Short mmCIF file of C-alpha atoms in Angstrom, two decimals:
data_model
loop_
_atom_site.label_atom_id
_atom_site.label_comp_id
_atom_site.label_asym_id
_atom_site.label_seq_id
_atom_site.Cartn_x
_atom_site.Cartn_y
_atom_site.Cartn_z
CA MET Y 1325 26.92 0.16 -16.35
CA THR Y 1326 26.18 1.77 -19.70
CA ARG Y 1327 24.39 5.07 -19.31
CA PHE Y 1328 21.25 5.72 -21.27
CA ASN Y 1329 21.75 8.72 -23.55
CA ALA Y 1330 21.21 9.64 -27.19
CA TRP Y 1331 24.79 8.80 -28.14
CA ASN Y 1332 24.62 5.28 -26.67
CA VAL Y 1333 21.22 4.62 -28.20
CA ILE Y 1334 22.52 5.54 -31.68
CA LYS Y 1335 25.82 3.70 -31.22
CA ASN Y 1336 24.14 0.50 -30.04
CA GLY Y 1337 21.51 0.84 -32.73
CA LEU Y 1338 24.32 0.52 -35.25
CA ASN Y 1339 26.22 -2.33 -33.59
CA GLY Y 1340 23.30 -4.68 -32.99
CA GLN Y 1341 22.57 -3.60 -29.39
CA SER Y 1342 25.72 -5.38 -28.24
CA GLY Y 1343 27.18 -2.60 -26.11
CA TRP Y 1344 24.78 -2.61 -23.15
CA SER Y 1345 25.89 -3.95 -19.78
CA ARG Y 1346 23.51 -5.70 -17.37
CA GLN Y 1347 21.27 -3.42 -15.31
CA TRP Y 1348 22.57 -4.49 -11.93
CA ARG Y 1349 25.06 -7.02 -10.63
CA ASP Y 1350 24.11 -10.30 -8.96
CA PRO Y 1351 26.66 -10.29 -6.11
CA GLU Y 1352 27.30 -12.93 -3.46
CA PRO Y 1353 26.32 -11.66 0.01
CA LYS Y 1354 29.22 -10.18 2.00
CA SER Y 1355 29.41 -11.08 5.69
CA ASN Y 1356 29.22 -7.46 6.88
CA TYR Y 1357 27.34 -4.36 5.78
CA ASP Y 1358 26.91 -0.89 7.24
CA VAL Y 1359 23.19 -1.04 6.52
CA ILE Y 1360 20.94 -3.98 5.63
CA ILE Y 1361 17.58 -3.12 4.12
CA VAL Y 1362 15.13 -6.02 4.27
CA GLY Y 1363 12.74 -5.80 1.34
CA GLY Y 1364 13.68 -5.09 -2.28
CA GLY Y 1365 10.49 -3.30 -3.21
CA LEU Y 1366 10.29 0.31 -4.29
CA HIS Y 1367 10.72 1.61 -0.75
CA GLY Y 1368 13.71 -0.59 0.08
CA LEU Y 1369 15.46 0.17 -3.20
CA ALA Y 1370 14.76 3.89 -2.90
CA THR Y 1371 16.15 3.84 0.64
CA ALA Y 1372 19.34 2.15 -0.52
CA PHE Y 1373 19.69 4.63 -3.38
CA TYR Y 1374 19.28 7.71 -1.16
CA LEU Y 1375 21.57 6.23 1.52
CA ALA Y 1376 24.28 5.97 -1.10
CA LYS Y 1377 23.50 9.26 -2.85
CA ASN Y 1378 22.50 11.65 -0.06
CA HIS Y 1379 24.43 10.17 2.86
CA ASN Y 1380 27.45 8.57 1.23
CA THR Y 1381 26.61 5.22 2.86
CA LYS Y 1382 27.48 2.75 0.14
CA ASN Y 1383 28.18 -0.50 1.98
CA VAL Y 1384 24.49 -1.38 1.83
CA ALA Y 1385 22.64 -4.61 1.10
CA VAL Y 1386 19.04 -4.93 -0.04
CA LEU Y 1387 17.58 -8.37 0.74
CA GLU Y 1388 14.73 -9.50 -1.48
CA LYS Y 1389 13.04 -12.85 -0.96
CA GLY Y 1390 11.84 -13.06 -4.55
CA TRP Y 1391 12.94 -10.96 -7.47
CA ILE Y 1392 13.03 -7.20 -7.99
CA GLY Y 1393 9.61 -5.98 -9.08
CA GLY Y 1394 7.82 -9.22 -8.11
CA GLY Y 1395 6.02 -8.10 -4.96
CA ASN Y 1396 3.85 -5.05 -4.41
CA ALA Y 1397 6.10 -3.09 -6.81
CA GLY Y 1398 4.30 -5.02 -9.54
CA ARG Y 1399 0.91 -5.06 -7.82
CA ASN Y 1400 -0.41 -1.53 -7.88
CA THR Y 1401 -2.30 0.91 -10.09
CA THR Y 1402 0.71 3.27 -10.50
CA ILE Y 1403 -1.08 6.43 -9.42
CA VAL Y 1404 0.99 9.37 -8.15
CA ARG Y 1405 -0.65 12.31 -6.36
CA SER Y 1406 -0.19 14.53 -3.31
CA ASN Y 1407 -3.74 15.50 -2.34
CA TYR Y 1408 -3.24 15.03 1.38
CA MET Y 1409 -4.36 17.40 4.08
CA MET Y 1410 -3.04 16.33 7.48
CA PRO Y 1411 0.15 17.97 8.82
CA GLY Y 1412 3.10 15.73 8.03
CA ASN Y 1413 1.27 13.76 5.36
CA HIS Y 1414 0.85 16.82 3.19
CA GLU Y 1415 4.50 17.85 3.27
CA PHE Y 1416 5.62 14.26 2.84
CA TYR Y 1417 3.56 13.50 -0.27
CA GLU Y 1418 4.32 16.87 -1.84
CA HIS Y 1419 8.04 16.18 -1.39
CA SER Y 1420 7.44 12.82 -3.01
CA LEU Y 1421 5.70 14.39 -6.00
CA LYS Y 1422 8.62 16.81 -6.44
CA LEU Y 1423 11.02 13.86 -6.45
CA TRP Y 1424 8.82 12.12 -9.04
CA GLU Y 1425 9.04 15.16 -11.28
CA ASN Y 1426 12.79 14.74 -11.62
CA LEU Y 1427 13.04 10.98 -11.11
CA SER Y 1428 13.82 9.91 -14.68
CA HIS Y 1429 16.81 12.31 -14.79
CA GLU Y 1430 17.92 11.42 -11.29
CA LEU Y 1431 17.98 7.69 -12.04
CA ASN Y 1432 19.00 7.95 -15.72
CA TYR Y 1433 16.05 5.68 -16.36
CA ASN Y 1434 12.78 6.57 -18.02
CA VAL Y 1435 10.10 5.87 -15.40
CA MET Y 1436 7.49 7.23 -17.85
CA PHE Y 1437 6.13 9.65 -15.27
CA SER Y 1438 3.10 11.24 -16.86
CA GLN Y 1439 1.51 14.25 -15.14
CA ARG Y 1440 -1.85 13.74 -16.76
CA ALA Y 1441 -3.99 15.08 -13.86
CA HIS Y 1442 -5.85 13.25 -11.12
CA VAL Y 1443 -9.57 13.91 -11.39
CA SER Y 1444 -11.60 13.06 -8.33
CA LEU Y 1445 -15.33 13.25 -9.07
CA PHE Y 1446 -17.87 14.49 -6.56
CA HIS Y 1447 -21.57 13.71 -6.59
CA SER Y 1448 -23.21 15.80 -3.86
CA PRO Y 1449 -22.92 19.33 -2.44
CA GLY Y 1450 -21.49 17.83 0.77
CA ALA Y 1451 -18.78 16.00 -1.14
CA ARG Y 1452 -18.03 19.20 -3.08
CA ASP Y 1453 -17.59 21.16 0.16
CA SER Y 1454 -15.35 18.49 1.58
CA ALA Y 1455 -13.23 18.45 -1.60
CA ALA Y 1456 -13.09 22.26 -1.58
CA ARG Y 1457 -11.79 22.22 1.98
CA ARG Y 1458 -9.11 19.63 1.20
CA TYR Y 1459 -8.01 21.27 -2.03
CA ASN Y 1460 -7.94 24.72 -0.40
CA VAL Y 1461 -5.63 23.38 2.28
CA MET Y 1462 -3.42 22.04 -0.51
CA ARG Y 1463 -3.34 25.45 -2.20
CA LEU Y 1464 -2.43 27.15 1.06
CA HIS Y 1465 0.57 24.83 1.22
CA GLY Y 1466 1.58 25.74 -2.33
CA THR Y 1467 0.40 22.51 -3.99
CA ASP Y 1468 -1.57 22.83 -7.20
CA ALA Y 1469 -5.23 22.06 -6.72
CA GLU Y 1470 -8.38 23.15 -8.47
CA LEU Y 1471 -12.09 22.44 -8.67
CA TRP Y 1472 -13.66 21.84 -12.06
CA ASP Y 1473 -17.29 22.66 -12.53
CA LEU Y 1474 -19.52 20.45 -14.63
CA LYS Y 1475 -18.98 22.46 -17.81
CA THR Y 1476 -15.19 22.20 -17.61
CA LEU Y 1477 -15.36 18.52 -16.72
CA LYS Y 1478 -17.67 17.72 -19.65
CA LYS Y 1479 -15.26 19.46 -21.99
CA LYS Y 1480 -12.23 17.61 -20.63
CA ILE Y 1481 -13.77 14.15 -20.25
CA PRO Y 1482 -16.91 14.05 -22.41
CA HIS Y 1483 -17.60 10.34 -22.17
CA LEU Y 1484 -18.22 9.92 -18.44
CA ASN Y 1485 -21.74 8.92 -17.44
CA TYR Y 1486 -23.34 12.33 -16.80
CA ASP Y 1487 -26.89 10.94 -16.84
CA ASP Y 1488 -26.71 8.89 -13.66
CA SER Y 1489 -29.65 10.07 -11.57
CA ARG Y 1490 -28.59 8.22 -8.44
CA PHE Y 1491 -25.07 9.69 -8.32
CA PRO Y 1492 -25.09 12.74 -10.62
CA ILE Y 1493 -21.64 14.16 -11.31
CA LEU Y 1494 -21.43 17.73 -10.02
CA GLY Y 1495 -17.79 18.39 -10.82
CA ALA Y 1496 -14.33 17.26 -9.82
CA ALA Y 1497 -11.41 18.08 -7.56
CA VAL Y 1498 -8.31 18.06 -9.70
CA GLN Y 1499 -4.60 17.94 -9.17
CA ARG Y 1500 -2.94 18.59 -12.52
CA ARG Y 1501 0.59 17.69 -11.47
CA ALA Y 1502 -0.58 14.22 -10.42
CA GLY Y 1503 -0.63 11.28 -12.79
CA ASN Y 1504 1.04 7.94 -13.07
CA ALA Y 1505 4.32 6.19 -13.88
CA ARG Y 1506 5.50 2.82 -15.07
CA HIS Y 1507 5.88 0.69 -11.92
CA ASP Y 1508 8.44 -1.79 -13.30
CA ALA Y 1509 10.63 1.03 -14.54
CA VAL Y 1510 10.63 2.63 -11.10
CA ALA Y 1511 11.80 -0.62 -9.46
CA TRP Y 1512 14.40 -1.29 -12.13
CA GLY Y 1513 15.53 2.32 -12.21
CA TYR Y 1514 16.10 2.48 -8.46
CA ALA Y 1515 17.80 -0.96 -8.45
CA ARG Y 1516 20.10 0.01 -11.31
CA ALA Y 1517 20.96 3.43 -9.84
CA ALA Y 1518 21.56 2.03 -6.34
CA ASP Y 1519 23.69 -0.78 -7.74
CA SER Y 1520 25.84 1.64 -9.71
CA LEU Y 1521 26.59 3.48 -6.45
CA GLY Y 1522 27.82 0.25 -4.86
CA VAL Y 1523 24.69 -1.18 -3.20
CA ASP Y 1524 24.45 -4.99 -3.24
CA ILE Y 1525 21.02 -6.19 -4.36
CA LEU Y 1526 20.56 -9.75 -3.12
CA GLN Y 1527 17.62 -11.49 -4.78
CA ASN Y 1528 16.18 -14.85 -3.70
CA CYS Y 1529 17.45 -13.96 -0.24
CA GLU Y 1530 14.69 -14.56 2.29
CA VAL Y 1531 15.14 -13.64 5.95
CA THR Y 1532 14.66 -16.76 8.06
CA GLY Y 1533 15.81 -15.57 11.47
CA ILE Y 1534 17.01 -12.57 13.43
CA THR Y 1535 19.65 -12.80 16.17
CA ARG Y 1536 19.51 -10.19 18.92
CA LYS Y 1537 22.28 -9.44 21.37
CA ASN Y 1538 22.37 -6.75 24.09
CA GLY Y 1539 19.36 -4.85 22.80
CA SER Y 1540 20.50 -4.68 19.21
CA ILE Y 1541 20.36 -6.89 16.15
CA GLU Y 1542 23.60 -8.79 15.70
CA SER Y 1543 22.95 -10.72 12.53
CA ILE Y 1544 20.27 -11.80 10.10
CA GLN Y 1545 19.88 -15.38 8.91
CA THR Y 1546 18.84 -15.66 5.31
CA SER Y 1547 18.37 -18.35 2.71
CA ARG Y 1548 21.77 -17.22 1.38
CA GLY Y 1549 23.66 -17.37 4.69
CA THR Y 1550 24.13 -15.22 7.78
CA ILE Y 1551 24.69 -11.50 7.20
CA LYS Y 1552 25.75 -8.93 9.76
CA GLY Y 1553 24.73 -5.29 9.60
CA LYS Y 1554 25.52 -2.31 11.81
CA LYS Y 1555 22.04 -1.01 11.10
CA VAL Y 1556 18.97 -2.81 9.83
CA GLY Y 1557 15.92 -1.32 8.13
CA PHE Y 1558 12.64 -3.16 7.53
CA ALA Y 1559 10.74 -2.17 4.37
CA VAL Y 1560 8.53 -5.19 3.77
CA ALA Y 1561 5.00 -3.83 3.57
CA GLY Y 1562 2.45 -6.62 3.76
CA ASN Y 1563 4.68 -8.85 5.84
CA THR Y 1564 5.89 -6.34 8.44
CA SER Y 1565 4.18 -8.13 11.33
CA VAL Y 1566 5.84 -11.45 10.43
CA LEU Y 1567 9.30 -9.91 10.45
CA TRP Y 1568 8.51 -7.84 13.55
CA GLN Y 1569 7.60 -11.00 15.44
CA MET Y 1570 10.71 -12.75 14.13
CA ALA Y 1571 12.60 -10.01 15.98
CA GLU Y 1572 10.44 -10.79 19.05
CA LEU Y 1573 8.93 -7.32 19.16
CA GLY Y 1574 5.28 -8.27 19.71
CA ASN Y 1575 2.30 -6.54 18.14
CA LEU Y 1576 1.99 -3.68 15.67
CA PRO Y 1577 -0.85 -1.26 14.79
CA ILE Y 1578 -1.06 -3.04 11.42
CA GLU Y 1579 -3.31 -5.60 9.75
CA SER Y 1580 -2.52 -7.19 6.39
CA HIS Y 1581 -5.31 -6.82 3.86
CA LYS Y 1582 -5.33 -7.36 0.15
CA LEU Y 1583 -6.15 -4.98 -2.62
CA GLN Y 1584 -6.95 -5.98 -6.19
CA ALA Y 1585 -6.23 -4.27 -9.46
CA PHE Y 1586 -7.26 -5.04 -13.01
CA VAL Y 1587 -5.96 -4.60 -16.55
CA THR Y 1588 -8.00 -4.87 -19.72
CA GLU Y 1589 -7.03 -5.51 -23.31
CA SER Y 1590 -5.49 -2.54 -25.14
CA ILE Y 1591 -7.73 -0.05 -26.85
CA LYS Y 1592 -7.17 3.24 -28.67
CA PRO Y 1593 -6.68 6.36 -26.51
CA LEU Y 1594 -9.80 6.83 -24.41
CA LEU Y 1595 -8.92 8.44 -21.10
CA ASP Y 1596 -6.29 11.15 -20.73
CA GLN Y 1597 -6.50 11.47 -16.94
CA VAL Y 1598 -6.63 9.38 -13.79
CA VAL Y 1599 -10.30 9.36 -12.80
CA VAL Y 1600 -11.50 8.56 -9.29
CA TYR Y 1601 -15.10 7.74 -8.50
CA GLY Y 1602 -16.18 7.27 -4.91
CA VAL Y 1603 -19.78 7.04 -3.79
CA GLY Y 1604 -21.75 5.08 -1.24
CA GLY Y 1605 -18.65 3.54 0.28
CA ALA Y 1606 -17.40 2.33 -3.10
CA HIS Y 1607 -14.04 3.43 -4.31
CA PHE Y 1608 -12.88 3.17 -7.88
CA TYR Y 1609 -9.96 4.62 -9.84
CA ILE Y 1610 -9.07 4.17 -13.48
CA SER Y 1611 -6.46 5.28 -15.97
CA GLN Y 1612 -5.17 4.13 -19.33
CA SER Y 1613 -1.64 2.80 -19.67
CA ASP Y 1614 0.66 3.88 -22.48
CA LYS Y 1615 0.06 0.48 -24.05
CA GLY Y 1616 -3.66 1.25 -24.18
CA SER Y 1617 -4.92 -1.03 -21.41
CA MET Y 1618 -7.41 0.32 -18.93
CA VAL Y 1619 -5.88 -0.07 -15.46
CA PHE Y 1620 -8.29 0.12 -12.56
CA GLY Y 1621 -8.82 -0.84 -8.95
CA GLY Y 1622 -11.43 -0.73 -6.24
CA ASP Y 1623 -11.83 -1.56 -2.60
CA LEU Y 1624 -9.99 -3.90 -0.29
CA ASP Y 1625 -11.21 -7.49 -0.12
CA TRP Y 1626 -12.74 -6.58 3.28
CA TYR Y 1627 -11.12 -9.31 5.34
CA LYS Y 1628 -7.62 -9.80 6.65
CA SER Y 1629 -5.41 -11.90 4.41
CA TYR Y 1630 -1.84 -12.60 3.37
CA ALA Y 1631 -2.92 -14.42 0.20
CA GLN Y 1632 -1.77 -12.64 -2.94
CA ARG Y 1633 -4.97 -13.43 -4.78
CA GLY Y 1634 -8.25 -11.59 -4.87
CA ASN Y 1635 -11.86 -12.64 -4.37
CA LEU Y 1636 -14.66 -12.54 -6.90
CA PRO Y 1637 -17.19 -10.20 -5.22
CA ILE Y 1638 -14.64 -7.38 -5.55
CA VAL Y 1639 -14.14 -8.20 -9.22
CA GLN Y 1640 -17.87 -7.71 -9.64
CA ASP Y 1641 -17.92 -4.52 -7.54
CA SER Y 1642 -15.10 -2.99 -9.54
CA ALA Y 1643 -16.66 -3.96 -12.85
CA GLU Y 1644 -19.96 -2.43 -11.73
CA ALA Y 1645 -18.20 0.79 -10.74
CA ALA Y 1646 -16.46 0.87 -14.13
CA MET Y 1647 -19.81 0.49 -15.87
CA ALA Y 1648 -21.41 3.13 -13.68
CA ILE Y 1649 -18.89 5.80 -14.56
CA LEU Y 1650 -17.67 4.76 -18.03
CA PRO Y 1651 -20.49 2.78 -19.66
CA CYS Y 1652 -18.52 2.77 -22.92
CA LEU Y 1653 -16.31 0.07 -21.36
CA GLY Y 1654 -19.16 -2.42 -21.45
CA ARG Y 1655 -17.63 -4.76 -24.01
CA ILE Y 1656 -14.00 -4.52 -22.99
CA ARG Y 1657 -12.37 -7.74 -21.81
CA LEU Y 1658 -10.25 -8.14 -18.68
CA LEU Y 1659 -6.79 -9.53 -19.29
CA ARG Y 1660 -5.44 -9.89 -15.79
CA HIS Y 1661 -6.19 -9.11 -12.20
CA TRP Y 1662 -4.02 -9.46 -9.16
CA ALA Y 1663 -3.94 -8.73 -5.43
CA GLY Y 1664 -1.21 -7.18 -3.34
CA VAL Y 1665 -0.93 -7.47 0.43
CA MET Y 1666 -1.19 -4.10 2.17
CA ASP Y 1667 -0.07 -2.98 5.59
CA MET Y 1668 -3.33 -1.36 6.68
CA THR Y 1669 -2.68 0.72 9.78
CA MET Y 1670 -4.96 1.83 12.58
CA ASP Y 1671 -5.12 5.44 11.38
CA GLY Y 1672 -4.35 5.02 7.69
CA SER Y 1673 -0.92 6.65 7.93
CA PHE Y 1674 2.55 5.16 7.59
CA PHE Y 1675 5.52 4.54 9.87
CA ILE Y 1676 9.06 5.80 9.30
CA CYS Y 1677 10.53 5.51 12.76
CA LYS Y 1678 12.93 4.04 15.25
CA THR Y 1679 12.01 0.89 17.13
CA PRO Y 1680 12.61 -0.61 20.59
CA ILE Y 1681 15.80 -2.15 19.13
CA SER Y 1682 18.57 0.44 18.93
CA ASN Y 1683 19.87 -0.45 15.47
CA LEU Y 1684 16.56 -1.37 13.86
CA TYR Y 1685 14.49 1.11 11.83
CA LEU Y 1686 10.96 0.64 10.55
CA ASN Y 1687 9.42 1.65 7.25
CA ALA Y 1688 5.89 0.24 7.06
CA GLY Y 1689 2.17 0.82 7.02
CA TRP Y 1690 1.69 2.22 3.53
CA ASN Y 1691 -1.99 1.30 3.30
CA TYR Y 1692 -3.32 2.06 -0.20
CA GLY Y 1693 -0.70 4.62 -1.05
CA GLY Y 1694 2.71 2.99 -1.19
CA PHE Y 1695 3.49 3.52 -4.86
CA LYS Y 1696 3.34 7.32 -4.97
CA ALA Y 1697 5.18 7.52 -1.65
CA SER Y 1698 8.21 5.48 -2.64
CA PRO Y 1699 10.68 8.29 -3.51
CA ALA Y 1700 9.98 10.30 -0.35
CA SER Y 1701 9.75 7.13 1.71
CA GLY Y 1702 13.26 6.17 0.64
CA TRP Y 1703 14.46 9.74 1.08
CA TYR Y 1704 13.23 10.16 4.69
CA PHE Y 1705 13.98 6.58 5.73
CA ALA Y 1706 17.57 6.94 4.50
CA ASP Y 1707 17.74 10.24 6.39
CA LEU Y 1708 16.50 8.56 9.58
CA ILE Y 1709 18.96 5.67 9.29
CA ALA Y 1710 21.91 7.95 8.54
CA ASN Y 1711 21.18 10.80 10.96
CA GLU Y 1712 19.24 8.97 13.70
CA ASN Y 1713 16.82 11.91 13.95
CA PRO Y 1714 13.46 11.71 12.21
CA HIS Y 1715 12.89 14.62 9.83
CA ASN Y 1716 10.20 17.10 10.86
CA ASN Y 1717 7.83 15.80 8.19
CA VAL Y 1718 7.87 12.26 9.61
CA HIS Y 1719 8.52 12.87 13.30
CA ASN Y 1720 4.94 11.93 14.22
CA HIS Y 1721 4.90 8.87 11.98
CA ASN Y 1722 6.00 6.57 14.78
CA LEU Y 1723 4.54 3.75 16.84
CA GLU Y 1724 3.94 5.94 19.89
CA ARG Y 1725 1.43 8.25 18.23
CA PHE Y 1726 -1.54 6.08 19.24
CA GLU Y 1727 -0.77 6.17 22.94
CA LYS Y 1728 -0.10 9.91 22.73
CA GLY Y 1729 -3.39 10.51 20.92
CA ILE Y 1730 -1.81 12.07 17.83
CA ASN Y 1731 -3.36 9.79 15.22
CA ILE Y 1732 -2.78 10.99 11.67
CA ASP Y 1733 -6.16 9.87 10.40
CA GLU Y 1734 -6.60 11.39 6.93
CA ARG Y 1735 -10.01 9.78 6.49
CA GLY Y 1736 -11.27 10.05 10.05
CA ALA Y 1737 -12.26 6.41 9.97
CA GLY Y 1738 -11.01 5.39 13.42
CA PRO Y 1739 -9.04 2.34 14.54
CA ASP Y 1740 -10.31 -0.17 11.99
CA PRO Y 1741 -7.65 -0.88 9.35
CA LYS Y 1742 -10.02 -2.08 6.63
CA LEU Y 1743 -11.79 1.30 6.63
CA HIS Y 1744 -8.70 3.29 5.65
CA GLY Y 1745 -8.84 2.39 1.97
CA MET J 325 -15.30 -16.99 -2.47
CA ILE J 326 -15.04 -18.08 1.14
CA ARG J 327 -17.95 -20.25 2.33
CA ILE J 328 -18.93 -19.78 5.96
CA ASN J 329 -21.05 -22.39 7.69
CA CYS J 330 -23.43 -20.26 9.76
CA PRO J 331 -24.76 -22.34 12.70
CA TYR J 332 -28.25 -20.93 12.13
CA CYS J 333 -28.55 -20.52 8.34
CA GLY J 334 -26.13 -23.12 7.00
CA GLU J 335 -23.26 -22.68 4.55
CA ARG J 336 -23.32 -19.36 2.70
CA ASP J 337 -21.02 -17.17 0.56
CA HIS J 338 -18.87 -14.76 2.52
CA SER J 339 -20.46 -11.87 0.62
CA GLU J 340 -23.50 -12.34 2.89
CA PHE J 341 -21.29 -11.56 5.87
CA SER J 342 -19.40 -8.51 7.14
CA TYR J 343 -15.91 -8.94 8.48
CA GLY J 344 -15.49 -7.80 12.08
CA GLY J 345 -11.88 -8.31 12.98
CA ASP J 346 -9.60 -9.98 15.47
CA ALA J 347 -11.70 -12.01 17.94
CA SER J 348 -8.87 -12.65 20.36
CA ILE J 349 -8.87 -9.12 21.76
CA LYS J 350 -9.95 -8.78 25.36
CA TYR J 351 -10.60 -5.25 26.53
CA PRO J 352 -8.98 -4.47 29.89
CA SER J 353 -10.87 -3.09 32.88
CA LEU J 354 -11.89 0.55 32.84
CA GLU J 355 -9.26 1.28 35.45
CA ALA J 356 -6.46 -0.24 33.37
CA SER J 357 -3.55 1.93 32.28
CA GLU J 358 -3.47 3.90 29.04
CA LYS J 359 -0.79 1.56 27.77
CA GLU J 360 -3.05 -1.48 28.18
CA TRP J 361 -5.93 0.29 26.44
CA THR J 362 -3.66 1.42 23.61
CA GLU J 363 -2.49 -2.15 23.19
CA ALA J 364 -6.07 -3.49 23.08
CA ILE J 365 -7.45 -0.89 20.69
CA PHE J 366 -4.56 -0.28 18.30
CA PHE J 367 -2.12 -3.19 18.39
CA ARG J 368 -2.63 -6.51 16.62
CA LYS J 369 -0.78 -9.74 16.31
CA ASN J 370 -1.71 -9.85 12.61
CA ILE J 371 -1.29 -13.61 12.44
CA ARG J 372 -0.10 -15.26 9.24
CA GLY J 373 -1.93 -18.58 9.63
CA PHE J 374 -5.03 -19.60 11.58
CA GLN J 375 -6.62 -16.82 13.60
CA LEU J 376 -9.84 -16.23 15.48
CA GLU J 377 -11.95 -13.52 13.92
CA THR J 378 -15.49 -12.20 14.04
CA TRP J 379 -17.93 -12.14 11.14
CA HIS J 380 -21.44 -10.69 11.20
CA HIS J 381 -24.08 -12.47 9.15
CA SER J 382 -25.40 -9.08 8.11
CA ASN J 383 -27.44 -10.31 5.14
CA GLY J 384 -28.71 -13.37 6.99
CA CYS J 385 -29.60 -14.11 10.60
CA ARG J 386 -27.52 -11.10 11.80
CA MET J 387 -25.68 -13.27 14.30
CA TRP J 388 -22.08 -12.42 15.23
CA LEU J 389 -19.87 -15.42 14.62
CA GLU J 390 -16.45 -16.42 15.81
CA VAL J 391 -14.58 -18.01 12.92
CA GLU J 392 -11.23 -19.78 12.94
CA ARG J 393 -9.76 -19.08 9.50
CA SER J 394 -6.36 -19.22 7.86
CA THR J 395 -5.18 -15.83 6.62
CA VAL J 396 -3.00 -17.56 4.01
CA THR J 397 -5.24 -20.25 2.48
CA HIS J 398 -8.63 -18.90 3.73
CA GLU J 399 -9.50 -22.41 4.96
CA ILE J 400 -12.04 -22.37 7.82
CA LYS J 401 -11.60 -24.73 10.78
CA SER J 402 -14.54 -23.82 12.96
CA VAL J 403 -17.53 -21.48 13.21
CA ARG J 404 -19.55 -20.76 16.34
CA PRO J 405 -21.72 -17.96 17.70
CA CYS J 406 -19.79 -15.26 19.58
CA HIS J 407 -22.31 -15.10 22.38
CA PRO J 408 -21.74 -17.87 24.95
CA ASP J 409 -25.49 -18.40 25.52
CA LEU J 410 -26.07 -18.84 21.80
CA GLN J 411 -23.17 -21.26 21.72
CA LYS J 412 -25.01 -23.35 24.32
CA VAL J 413 -28.24 -23.25 22.33
CA VAL J 414 -26.43 -24.42 19.20
CA GLU J 415 -24.72 -27.20 21.16
CA ASN J 416 -28.00 -28.38 22.72
CA ASN J 417 -29.77 -28.47 19.36
CA LYS J 418 -27.13 -30.65 17.71
#
């Protein structure tokens, strides 16, 4: 693999770009691996990378039913932040943000991580108090967090709709270190870096069956043959329940819902930050990509679904929210919209845990927030698989927390998955 | 847009309705163990295919409906009132 550096860029610029090698191999599946990760999304690839890098476990396969970057890795709004409050969640997402800050160097791949600030608007004194509480908790943990008053906000983002009498903007809760990254580059960067450490990335390799023997998984049947693994990790958000039932493990505290996102045509620089607008149950977030497109998303489609396509009422809702907060977008045209299938959990928090099968490990339940979590998710999941002991920051993120009454419910919405958006 | 054939109002857009959730859940008796209650409240089969689910016609007749719908294609096989007595009324009026 040719490394990306100034010397290679100049050299290949002079020889017609002929000196680059392919980004990752396309190997035939071996019959045996130390670890099999099912799911070649950001979380699966990150897990394989950290297994190889942090734990010297290099005989690893990542099984992907489609192609790298074709699932939820390519179906998100690329926002990275760590404004979480609950114990466990806070430490986890802050660790993730720290990994993001060094990710391009770590992977030798420009993931275009841009710490442009995450600006969460509030519209009532109650919402301001709630934001102050959350952001104070963040500060106490050493995360950057600040409240902007109306004057500061108007100076920073002058073209928001400040004249809305129904939902007047009072200010914003801001995390400056937050921002966004290029989703494809993250998938490719992790795949390339994991591959260079010896991980086999097997694309077009769909799991079709799971063979259990004496309480552990013996082998996995795939569209590219039977593969044995000493340990198996699931990282297939959206389809976790399907795989879980293939392993005859019954029910999970997860429902699959879909979430849409939208991209407009490119325009000149308009918005320097990620802006979040949430009132009256609506939820809307928008940023501008480096190409100039406005990238935005809204609520879930409100009913359970595995279909990777969105419904029209949410297109309308999101467009209305865009007009409410940035009326200057009125004549912009949508280029694309898409839907990704989310693992919505019963308390809105994720799972990185062991399972009733001794050599099976679960990484699932990422709700709305899988993209920003991917580095830490891979980090802690690799740690769990290698060391068998869940790290302190994820030791409550297991399937038993509901029976024990230790829900990690960031939103306080209760056991209804669609409400945790 | 999903179209739901409400037994009282007729076929309407799904945006008139609110999604309830899994209609196959049966709550155990009050004396049942914590494990059974945990299973009923928090654990789901999360079917990929046809499932029974509840919808509330919140911007219509406000009836709770039991809908058999595919979670992959969104095709609807059947719609009936959740309440057994209302089911009888609908049957008798056919």
